[in-house]
Short mmCIF file of C-alpha atoms in Angstrom, two decimals:
data_model
loop_
_atom_site.label_atom_id
_atom_site.label_comp_id
_atom_site.label_asym_id
_atom_site.label_seq_id
_atom_site.Cartn_x
_atom_site.Cartn_y
_atom_site.Cartn_z
CA UNK A 29 -42.38 -43.45 20.21
CA UNK A 30 -44.85 -40.55 19.89
CA UNK A 31 -43.29 -39.47 16.58
CA UNK A 32 -42.21 -36.22 18.20
CA UNK A 33 -39.06 -34.70 16.77
CA UNK A 34 -36.10 -34.87 19.14
CA UNK A 35 -35.84 -31.76 21.31
CA UNK A 36 -32.06 -31.66 21.00
CA UNK A 37 -29.38 -32.70 18.52
CA UNK A 38 -28.82 -36.28 17.31
CA UNK A 39 -25.83 -37.47 15.29
CA UNK A 40 -23.35 -40.30 14.52
CA UNK A 41 -25.54 -43.22 13.47
CA UNK A 42 -25.08 -46.85 12.48
CA UNK A 43 -27.57 -49.10 10.71
CA UNK A 44 -28.50 -52.78 10.94
CA UNK A 45 -28.08 -55.36 8.18
CA UNK A 46 -31.43 -54.82 6.46
CA UNK A 47 -31.78 -51.18 7.49
CA UNK A 48 -34.60 -51.75 9.97
CA UNK A 49 -32.73 -50.52 13.04
CA UNK A 50 -30.71 -47.32 13.37
CA UNK A 51 -28.61 -46.45 16.44
CA UNK A 52 -27.38 -42.96 17.17
CA UNK A 53 -26.17 -40.46 19.76
CA UNK A 54 -28.55 -37.82 21.09
CA UNK A 55 -28.91 -35.24 23.84
CA UNK A 56 -32.69 -35.15 23.32
CA UNK A 57 -34.83 -35.94 26.36
CA UNK A 58 -38.12 -36.78 24.62
CA UNK A 59 -37.25 -39.78 22.45
CA UNK A 60 -38.44 -42.36 24.99
CA UNK A 61 -40.42 -42.40 28.22
CA UNK A 62 -37.20 -43.09 30.14
CA UNK A 63 -36.08 -40.34 32.46
CA UNK A 64 -32.81 -38.92 31.11
CA UNK A 65 -30.66 -36.01 32.22
CA UNK A 66 -30.79 -32.84 30.14
CA UNK A 67 -27.81 -32.42 27.74
CA UNK A 68 -26.38 -35.85 28.61
CA UNK A 69 -25.41 -37.73 25.46
CA UNK A 70 -27.14 -41.11 25.23
CA UNK A 71 -27.37 -43.93 22.70
CA UNK A 72 -30.76 -44.82 21.21
CA UNK A 73 -32.06 -47.46 18.79
CA UNK A 74 -34.88 -46.68 16.39
CA UNK A 75 -37.03 -49.45 14.88
CA UNK A 76 -38.08 -47.94 11.54
CA UNK A 77 -40.86 -50.49 11.07
CA UNK A 78 -42.55 -50.38 14.49
CA UNK A 79 -41.51 -46.82 15.31
CA UNK A 80 -40.16 -47.86 18.70
CA UNK A 81 -37.19 -46.01 20.19
CA UNK A 82 -35.14 -47.66 22.95
CA UNK A 83 -32.63 -46.14 25.32
CA UNK A 84 -29.50 -48.24 24.80
CA UNK A 85 -27.13 -46.51 27.22
CA UNK A 86 -28.90 -47.79 30.33
CA UNK A 87 -28.26 -50.46 32.93
CA UNK A 88 -30.03 -53.84 32.98
CA UNK A 89 -32.97 -52.25 34.81
CA UNK A 90 -33.36 -49.41 32.34
CA UNK A 91 -31.73 -46.68 34.42
CA UNK A 92 -29.87 -44.16 32.26
CA UNK A 93 -26.07 -44.09 32.24
CA UNK A 94 -24.75 -41.61 34.77
CA UNK A 95 -22.39 -40.04 32.23
CA UNK A 96 -22.11 -39.47 28.49
CA UNK A 97 -22.08 -42.27 25.92
CA UNK A 98 -20.80 -42.15 22.34
CA UNK A 99 -19.85 -44.03 19.14
CA UNK A 100 -22.58 -46.67 18.71
CA UNK A 101 -22.26 -49.64 16.35
CA UNK A 102 -24.98 -52.24 15.82
CA UNK A 103 -25.04 -55.92 14.82
CA UNK A 104 -26.74 -56.86 11.57
CA UNK A 105 -29.82 -58.25 13.34
CA UNK A 106 -30.12 -55.13 15.52
CA UNK A 107 -29.85 -57.10 18.76
CA UNK A 108 -26.43 -55.97 19.97
CA UNK A 109 -25.10 -52.44 20.28
CA UNK A 110 -21.59 -51.50 21.37
CA UNK A 111 -20.65 -48.02 22.48
CA UNK A 112 -18.18 -46.14 24.63
CA UNK A 113 -19.18 -44.43 27.86
CA UNK A 114 -17.89 -42.70 30.96
CA UNK A 115 -20.85 -44.04 32.92
CA UNK A 116 -19.98 -46.02 36.08
CA UNK A 117 -23.34 -47.71 36.66
CA UNK A 118 -23.37 -50.23 33.81
CA UNK A 119 -21.11 -52.87 35.31
CA UNK A 120 -20.28 -54.40 38.68
CA UNK A 121 -16.64 -54.24 37.56
CA UNK A 122 -15.27 -50.86 38.63
CA UNK A 123 -14.57 -48.74 35.53
CA UNK A 124 -12.98 -45.69 37.16
CA UNK A 125 -14.96 -43.09 35.24
CA UNK A 126 -12.79 -43.16 32.09
CA UNK A 127 -14.30 -44.03 28.71
CA UNK A 128 -14.86 -47.78 28.49
CA UNK A 129 -16.59 -50.00 25.94
CA UNK A 130 -19.91 -51.72 26.68
CA UNK A 131 -22.25 -54.02 24.81
CA UNK A 132 -26.01 -53.92 25.26
CA UNK A 133 -28.21 -56.93 24.42
CA UNK A 134 -31.56 -55.42 23.47
CA UNK A 135 -33.28 -58.80 23.64
CA UNK A 136 -32.76 -59.25 27.39
CA UNK A 137 -31.54 -55.73 28.33
CA UNK A 138 -28.29 -57.07 29.78
CA UNK A 139 -25.20 -54.90 29.49
CA UNK A 140 -21.60 -56.05 29.70
CA UNK A 141 -18.17 -54.43 29.91
CA UNK A 142 -16.10 -55.28 26.83
CA UNK A 143 -12.87 -53.43 27.63
CA UNK A 144 -11.56 -55.86 30.24
CA UNK A 145 -8.65 -58.26 30.53
CA UNK A 146 -8.50 -62.03 29.96
CA UNK A 147 -9.63 -62.80 33.52
CA UNK A 148 -12.86 -60.97 32.82
CA UNK A 149 -12.55 -59.23 36.16
CA UNK A 150 -10.29 -56.24 35.53
CA UNK A 151 -11.21 -53.15 33.57
CA UNK A 152 -8.83 -51.56 31.09
CA UNK A 153 -6.71 -49.20 33.20
CA UNK A 154 -7.04 -46.36 30.73
CA UNK A 155 -9.56 -45.04 28.24
CA UNK A 156 -11.13 -47.36 25.63
CA UNK A 157 -13.11 -46.20 22.61
CA UNK A 158 -14.20 -46.66 18.97
CA UNK A 159 -15.87 -50.08 19.31
CA UNK A 160 -17.27 -52.40 16.64
CA UNK A 161 -19.19 -55.64 17.20
CA UNK A 162 -19.66 -59.02 15.54
CA UNK A 163 -23.11 -60.27 14.60
CA UNK A 164 -23.26 -62.80 17.42
CA UNK A 165 -22.31 -60.18 20.01
CA UNK A 166 -19.37 -62.23 21.19
CA UNK A 167 -16.53 -60.27 19.57
CA UNK A 168 -15.78 -56.61 20.10
CA UNK A 169 -12.88 -54.66 18.62
CA UNK A 170 -11.89 -51.36 20.18
CA UNK A 171 -9.03 -48.94 20.85
CA UNK A 172 -7.39 -48.53 24.24
CA UNK A 173 -4.37 -46.87 25.82
CA UNK A 174 -4.55 -49.38 28.69
CA UNK A 175 -1.44 -51.29 29.75
CA UNK A 176 -3.14 -54.28 31.41
CA UNK A 177 -5.14 -55.99 28.66
CA UNK A 178 -2.64 -58.44 27.12
CA UNK A 179 0.80 -59.90 27.73
CA UNK A 180 2.05 -57.89 24.76
CA UNK A 181 3.09 -54.57 26.25
CA UNK A 182 1.22 -51.61 24.76
CA UNK A 183 3.71 -49.06 26.04
CA UNK A 184 0.74 -46.92 27.04
CA UNK A 185 0.13 -46.22 23.34
CA UNK A 186 -3.33 -46.54 21.78
CA UNK A 187 -3.67 -50.04 20.36
CA UNK A 188 -6.45 -52.01 18.67
CA UNK A 189 -7.78 -55.01 20.61
CA UNK A 190 -10.20 -57.86 19.93
CA UNK A 191 -12.17 -59.15 22.92
CA UNK A 192 -13.93 -62.55 22.82
CA UNK A 193 -16.71 -62.50 25.39
CA UNK A 194 -17.35 -66.24 25.00
CA UNK A 195 -14.05 -67.22 26.63
CA UNK A 196 -12.71 -63.87 27.92
CA UNK A 197 -9.64 -64.02 25.67
CA UNK A 198 -8.30 -60.73 24.37
CA UNK A 199 -5.81 -60.13 21.57
CA UNK A 200 -3.84 -57.08 20.53
CA UNK A 201 -4.43 -56.64 16.80
CA UNK A 202 -2.04 -53.72 16.16
CA UNK A 203 1.13 -55.72 16.71
CA UNK A 204 3.89 -57.02 14.47
CA UNK A 205 4.32 -60.63 13.36
CA UNK A 206 6.93 -60.83 16.12
CA UNK A 207 4.35 -59.87 18.76
CA UNK A 208 5.61 -56.34 19.34
CA UNK A 209 3.01 -53.60 19.78
CA UNK A 210 2.83 -50.81 17.23
CA UNK A 211 5.23 -48.10 18.37
CA UNK A 212 2.80 -45.25 17.59
CA UNK A 213 -0.95 -45.02 18.05
CA UNK A 214 -3.28 -47.36 16.16
CA UNK A 215 -6.93 -46.31 16.03
CA UNK A 216 -10.31 -46.39 14.30
CA UNK A 217 -10.91 -50.12 13.70
CA UNK A 218 -13.59 -51.68 11.55
CA UNK A 219 -14.48 -55.36 11.54
CA UNK A 220 -16.36 -57.85 9.41
CA UNK A 221 -19.62 -59.22 10.80
CA UNK A 222 -17.97 -62.50 11.85
CA UNK A 223 -15.00 -60.77 13.49
CA UNK A 224 -12.45 -62.42 11.19
CA UNK A 225 -11.35 -59.37 9.20
CA UNK A 226 -10.15 -56.22 10.99
CA UNK A 227 -8.81 -52.98 9.52
CA UNK A 228 -7.38 -49.97 11.35
CA UNK A 229 -5.30 -46.80 11.03
CA UNK A 230 -1.74 -46.51 12.34
CA UNK A 231 1.32 -44.33 12.12
CA UNK A 232 3.50 -47.03 13.72
CA UNK A 233 6.97 -47.30 12.21
CA UNK A 234 7.28 -51.02 12.98
CA UNK A 235 4.29 -52.03 10.85
CA UNK A 236 4.81 -52.58 7.07
CA UNK A 237 4.79 -48.93 5.88
CA UNK A 238 8.18 -47.35 5.31
CA UNK A 239 7.18 -43.67 5.66
CA UNK A 240 5.78 -41.75 8.62
CA UNK A 241 2.23 -41.19 7.35
CA UNK A 242 -0.96 -42.62 8.80
CA UNK A 243 -1.65 -45.87 6.94
CA UNK A 244 -4.43 -48.43 6.69
CA UNK A 245 -3.76 -52.03 7.73
CA UNK A 246 -5.61 -55.34 7.53
CA UNK A 247 -5.45 -58.38 9.84
CA UNK A 248 -7.03 -61.81 9.35
CA UNK A 249 -7.73 -63.02 12.89
CA UNK A 250 -8.37 -66.59 11.71
CA UNK A 251 -4.85 -66.98 10.29
CA UNK A 252 -2.51 -69.48 11.94
CA UNK A 253 0.11 -66.81 12.51
CA UNK A 254 -0.43 -63.10 13.04
CA UNK A 255 0.50 -60.78 10.16
CA UNK A 256 -0.37 -57.23 9.14
CA UNK A 257 -1.08 -56.25 5.54
CA UNK A 258 -0.71 -52.68 4.31
CA UNK A 259 -3.81 -51.53 2.44
CA UNK A 260 -2.90 -47.92 1.60
CA UNK A 261 -0.84 -48.76 -1.48
CA UNK A 262 -1.33 -48.55 -5.25
CA UNK A 263 -2.66 -51.48 -7.26
CA UNK A 264 0.54 -53.51 -7.53
CA UNK A 265 1.71 -52.55 -4.05
CA UNK A 266 4.85 -50.81 -5.29
CA UNK A 267 3.88 -47.35 -4.03
CA UNK A 268 2.52 -46.53 -0.60
CA UNK A 269 0.46 -43.47 0.24
CA UNK A 270 2.48 -40.29 0.67
CA UNK A 271 -0.17 -38.59 2.82
CA UNK A 272 -2.29 -39.64 5.78
CA UNK A 273 -5.07 -42.19 5.20
CA UNK A 274 -8.20 -42.36 7.32
CA UNK A 275 -11.42 -44.15 8.24
CA UNK A 276 -11.06 -47.74 6.97
CA UNK A 277 -14.13 -49.87 6.30
CA UNK A 278 -14.02 -53.59 5.42
CA UNK A 279 -16.44 -55.90 3.61
CA UNK A 280 -17.68 -59.05 5.32
CA UNK A 281 -15.38 -61.35 3.35
CA UNK A 282 -12.39 -59.06 3.86
CA UNK A 283 -11.79 -58.67 0.13
CA UNK A 284 -12.52 -54.93 -0.10
CA UNK A 285 -11.29 -52.12 2.15
CA UNK A 286 -12.38 -48.50 1.78
CA UNK A 287 -10.57 -45.42 3.14
CA UNK A 288 -9.91 -41.79 2.25
CA UNK A 289 -6.72 -39.87 1.55
CA UNK A 290 -5.37 -36.90 -0.37
CA UNK A 291 -2.57 -39.13 -1.66
CA UNK A 292 -2.82 -40.35 -5.26
CA UNK A 293 -2.85 -44.17 -5.41
CA UNK A 294 -4.61 -44.34 -8.76
CA UNK A 295 -3.03 -42.94 -11.95
CA UNK A 296 -6.43 -41.49 -12.87
CA UNK A 297 -6.56 -39.49 -9.63
CA UNK A 298 -5.04 -36.08 -10.37
CA UNK A 299 -7.51 -33.73 -8.68
CA UNK A 300 -5.38 -32.89 -5.64
CA UNK A 301 -8.39 -33.35 -3.35
CA UNK A 302 -9.23 -35.88 -0.66
CA UNK A 303 -10.77 -38.93 -2.30
CA UNK A 304 -12.39 -42.15 -1.14
CA UNK A 305 -10.53 -45.25 -2.33
CA UNK A 306 -11.24 -48.93 -2.35
CA UNK A 307 -8.61 -51.65 -2.24
CA UNK A 308 -9.54 -55.01 -3.77
CA UNK A 309 -7.17 -57.33 -1.93
CA UNK A 310 -7.83 -60.30 -4.19
CA UNK A 311 -7.07 -58.72 -7.57
CA UNK A 312 -5.18 -56.69 -6.24
CA UNK A 313 -6.48 -53.29 -7.32
CA UNK A 314 -6.66 -49.79 -5.80
CA UNK A 315 -9.11 -47.33 -7.34
CA UNK A 316 -10.89 -44.06 -6.55
CA UNK A 317 -14.48 -44.54 -5.40
CA UNK A 318 -15.41 -40.85 -5.49
CA UNK A 319 -14.79 -40.48 -9.22
CA UNK A 320 -16.38 -38.48 -12.01
CA UNK A 321 -18.03 -40.94 -14.42
CA UNK A 322 -16.83 -39.04 -17.48
CA UNK A 323 -13.21 -38.36 -16.59
CA UNK A 324 -12.66 -41.19 -14.05
CA UNK A 325 -10.71 -38.59 -12.08
CA UNK A 326 -11.63 -37.82 -8.48
CA UNK A 327 -14.43 -35.34 -7.95
CA UNK A 328 -13.94 -31.58 -7.88
CA UNK A 329 -14.16 -31.39 -4.08
CA UNK A 330 -13.10 -33.38 -1.03
CA UNK A 331 -14.74 -36.78 -0.49
CA UNK A 332 -14.34 -38.72 2.74
CA UNK A 333 -15.65 -41.17 5.33
CA UNK A 334 -16.59 -44.05 3.05
CA UNK A 335 -18.45 -47.10 4.39
CA UNK A 336 -18.68 -50.33 2.37
CA UNK A 337 -21.64 -52.67 2.73
CA UNK A 338 -21.17 -56.25 3.90
CA UNK A 339 -21.57 -57.74 0.42
CA UNK A 340 -18.98 -55.26 -0.98
CA UNK A 341 -21.29 -53.99 -3.72
CA UNK A 342 -21.81 -50.43 -2.48
CA UNK A 343 -19.84 -47.63 -0.84
CA UNK A 344 -21.58 -44.71 0.86
CA UNK A 345 -19.57 -41.56 1.44
CA UNK A 346 -19.83 -37.81 1.95
CA UNK A 347 -18.48 -35.27 -0.52
CA UNK A 348 -18.22 -31.57 -1.34
CA UNK A 349 -17.77 -32.47 -5.02
CA UNK A 350 -20.47 -31.21 -7.37
CA UNK A 351 -19.53 -33.32 -10.40
CA UNK A 352 -20.14 -36.85 -9.10
CA UNK A 353 -23.83 -36.88 -9.97
CA UNK A 354 -26.10 -34.64 -12.03
CA UNK A 355 -27.66 -33.06 -8.95
CA UNK A 356 -24.49 -32.15 -7.06
CA UNK A 357 -24.73 -28.97 -4.98
CA UNK A 358 -21.73 -26.60 -4.97
CA UNK A 359 -20.30 -25.90 -1.52
CA UNK A 360 -22.48 -28.39 0.36
CA UNK A 361 -21.41 -31.76 1.73
CA UNK A 362 -23.75 -34.41 0.30
CA UNK A 363 -24.15 -38.18 0.66
CA UNK A 364 -23.36 -40.34 -2.35
CA UNK A 365 -23.36 -44.05 -3.06
CA UNK A 366 -21.11 -45.88 -5.53
CA UNK A 367 -22.32 -49.12 -7.07
CA UNK A 368 -19.20 -51.30 -7.34
CA UNK A 369 -21.07 -54.07 -9.14
CA UNK A 370 -21.07 -52.03 -12.37
CA UNK A 371 -17.27 -51.65 -12.48
CA UNK A 372 -15.49 -50.53 -14.58
CA UNK A 373 -18.49 -48.32 -15.35
CA UNK A 374 -18.72 -45.64 -12.65
CA UNK A 375 -22.22 -45.52 -11.18
CA UNK A 376 -22.71 -42.90 -8.44
CA UNK A 377 -25.96 -41.46 -7.13
CA UNK A 378 -26.67 -38.70 -4.64
CA UNK A 379 -29.10 -39.98 -2.03
CA UNK A 380 -29.66 -37.12 0.41
CA UNK A 381 -32.58 -35.65 -1.51
CA UNK A 382 -35.96 -34.56 -0.18
CA UNK A 383 -39.04 -36.73 -0.95
CA UNK A 384 -39.73 -34.44 -3.92
CA UNK A 385 -36.15 -34.60 -5.18
CA UNK A 386 -35.05 -31.29 -3.71
CA UNK A 387 -31.43 -30.65 -2.75
CA UNK A 388 -30.13 -29.88 0.71
CA UNK A 389 -28.50 -26.51 1.27
CA UNK A 390 -26.78 -27.64 4.47
CA UNK A 391 -24.15 -30.33 5.05
CA UNK A 392 -24.96 -34.01 5.54
CA UNK A 393 -22.36 -36.39 6.96
CA UNK A 394 -21.50 -39.56 8.87
CA UNK A 395 -23.02 -42.00 6.38
CA UNK A 396 -23.53 -45.62 7.45
CA UNK A 397 -24.78 -48.32 5.07
CA UNK A 398 -26.81 -51.44 5.79
CA UNK A 399 -25.08 -54.75 5.14
CA UNK A 400 -27.42 -55.51 2.23
CA UNK A 401 -26.75 -52.06 0.76
CA UNK A 402 -30.41 -51.05 0.61
CA UNK A 403 -30.34 -48.17 3.12
CA UNK A 404 -27.99 -45.42 4.31
CA UNK A 405 -28.27 -43.45 7.53
CA UNK A 406 -26.66 -40.04 8.04
CA UNK A 407 -27.04 -36.85 10.06
CA UNK A 408 -27.77 -33.32 8.93
CA UNK A 409 -29.07 -29.93 10.03
CA UNK A 410 -31.17 -29.76 6.88
CA UNK A 411 -34.88 -30.53 7.29
CA UNK A 412 -35.47 -33.32 4.77
CA UNK A 413 -38.81 -34.15 6.39
CA UNK A 414 -41.62 -31.61 6.76
CA UNK A 415 -42.21 -32.92 10.28
CA UNK A 416 -38.65 -31.97 11.27
CA UNK A 417 -39.14 -28.54 12.77
CA UNK A 418 -36.41 -28.44 15.39
CA UNK A 419 -33.65 -26.79 13.25
CA UNK A 420 -31.13 -29.14 14.91
CA UNK A 421 -28.94 -31.98 13.68
CA UNK A 422 -31.07 -35.09 13.18
CA UNK A 423 -30.65 -38.65 11.90
CA UNK A 424 -32.16 -39.64 8.56
CA UNK A 425 -32.43 -42.87 6.61
CA UNK A 426 -32.37 -42.87 2.82
CA UNK A 427 -33.02 -45.62 0.27
CA UNK A 428 -30.17 -46.57 -2.05
CA UNK A 429 -31.62 -45.69 -5.45
CA UNK A 430 -29.10 -47.95 -7.23
CA UNK A 431 -30.12 -51.03 -5.20
#
């Protein structure tokens, strides 16, 4: 609130629908007036218009969580934040000190346990993590190795779940059409703002893929019957990825899914590097996002961790490639944005530049994009702002120059 730079590192951000609010992890102790324990990781929300910073990982009375909190995600309006935490003082339901998922309502300061069973009274009996939240704050998707959340047996394997806080129902997402849990871990979900479209990673052998690699899958939770669609395939679906695929991100209408892989799913991708892909489920079409505009081949360095905006017009990602935009820096991980609305023309801009257009000489990563596509948040050790004098990892927000 005092505009002081955080006195310890901050990282792993998410950004609201219009870019006003940014949530992030931090071990800083000077971001708010709340008393927080030194070197304890907390979740904060920054209002970029008013300048206000709120401690999110606190109980309903504002007391800090008594253990570390991680992995924040925010609703489009900035009201709801989900995160994982080992804290035991957020809920009257005993959590046992393992990582569990919580949702904070920043309008009334209430906090609620998400990783609980259909009775609403029993906590997941093992760790829960990687949450995402719907815009109304009623739906939360997360990963858990618990065995007590649904009637479908998880086998103690990490599965993806969808919790409805309005009626306490909970559904295992990473299951077959015959209601059998994935036989190997499923992780890292993303979800559309209405909770209808969910994507995740899995190496399960009883989901559609026929090889043993980590694949990306899609589920429509509004469908009459449960089915799982493989996303990590080439355009006509005849060839599946022959290498692991990671970090799926889905548009609000479920039509586009972004992920990264070293596998070649596009005939134009011959660079042998990790590339960010998008899958247009409606066409269908699978293409490289992180592509050189001249050659249409993937960039000359690894690109990863793509995030698509809600309207599926833009993809933000990080890359070591120096040939994606005219100001690429060799050997440094930068933040880029691809404008999908100009397809088939490839429009990519680098956005982690200083106010005077200078280039960073240190890595930037963990890009998150606002639903409208106007802003991107990320973290970096580089001091983009003259007021940043702490030489630590900090959170920045950049404007999408192609917007």
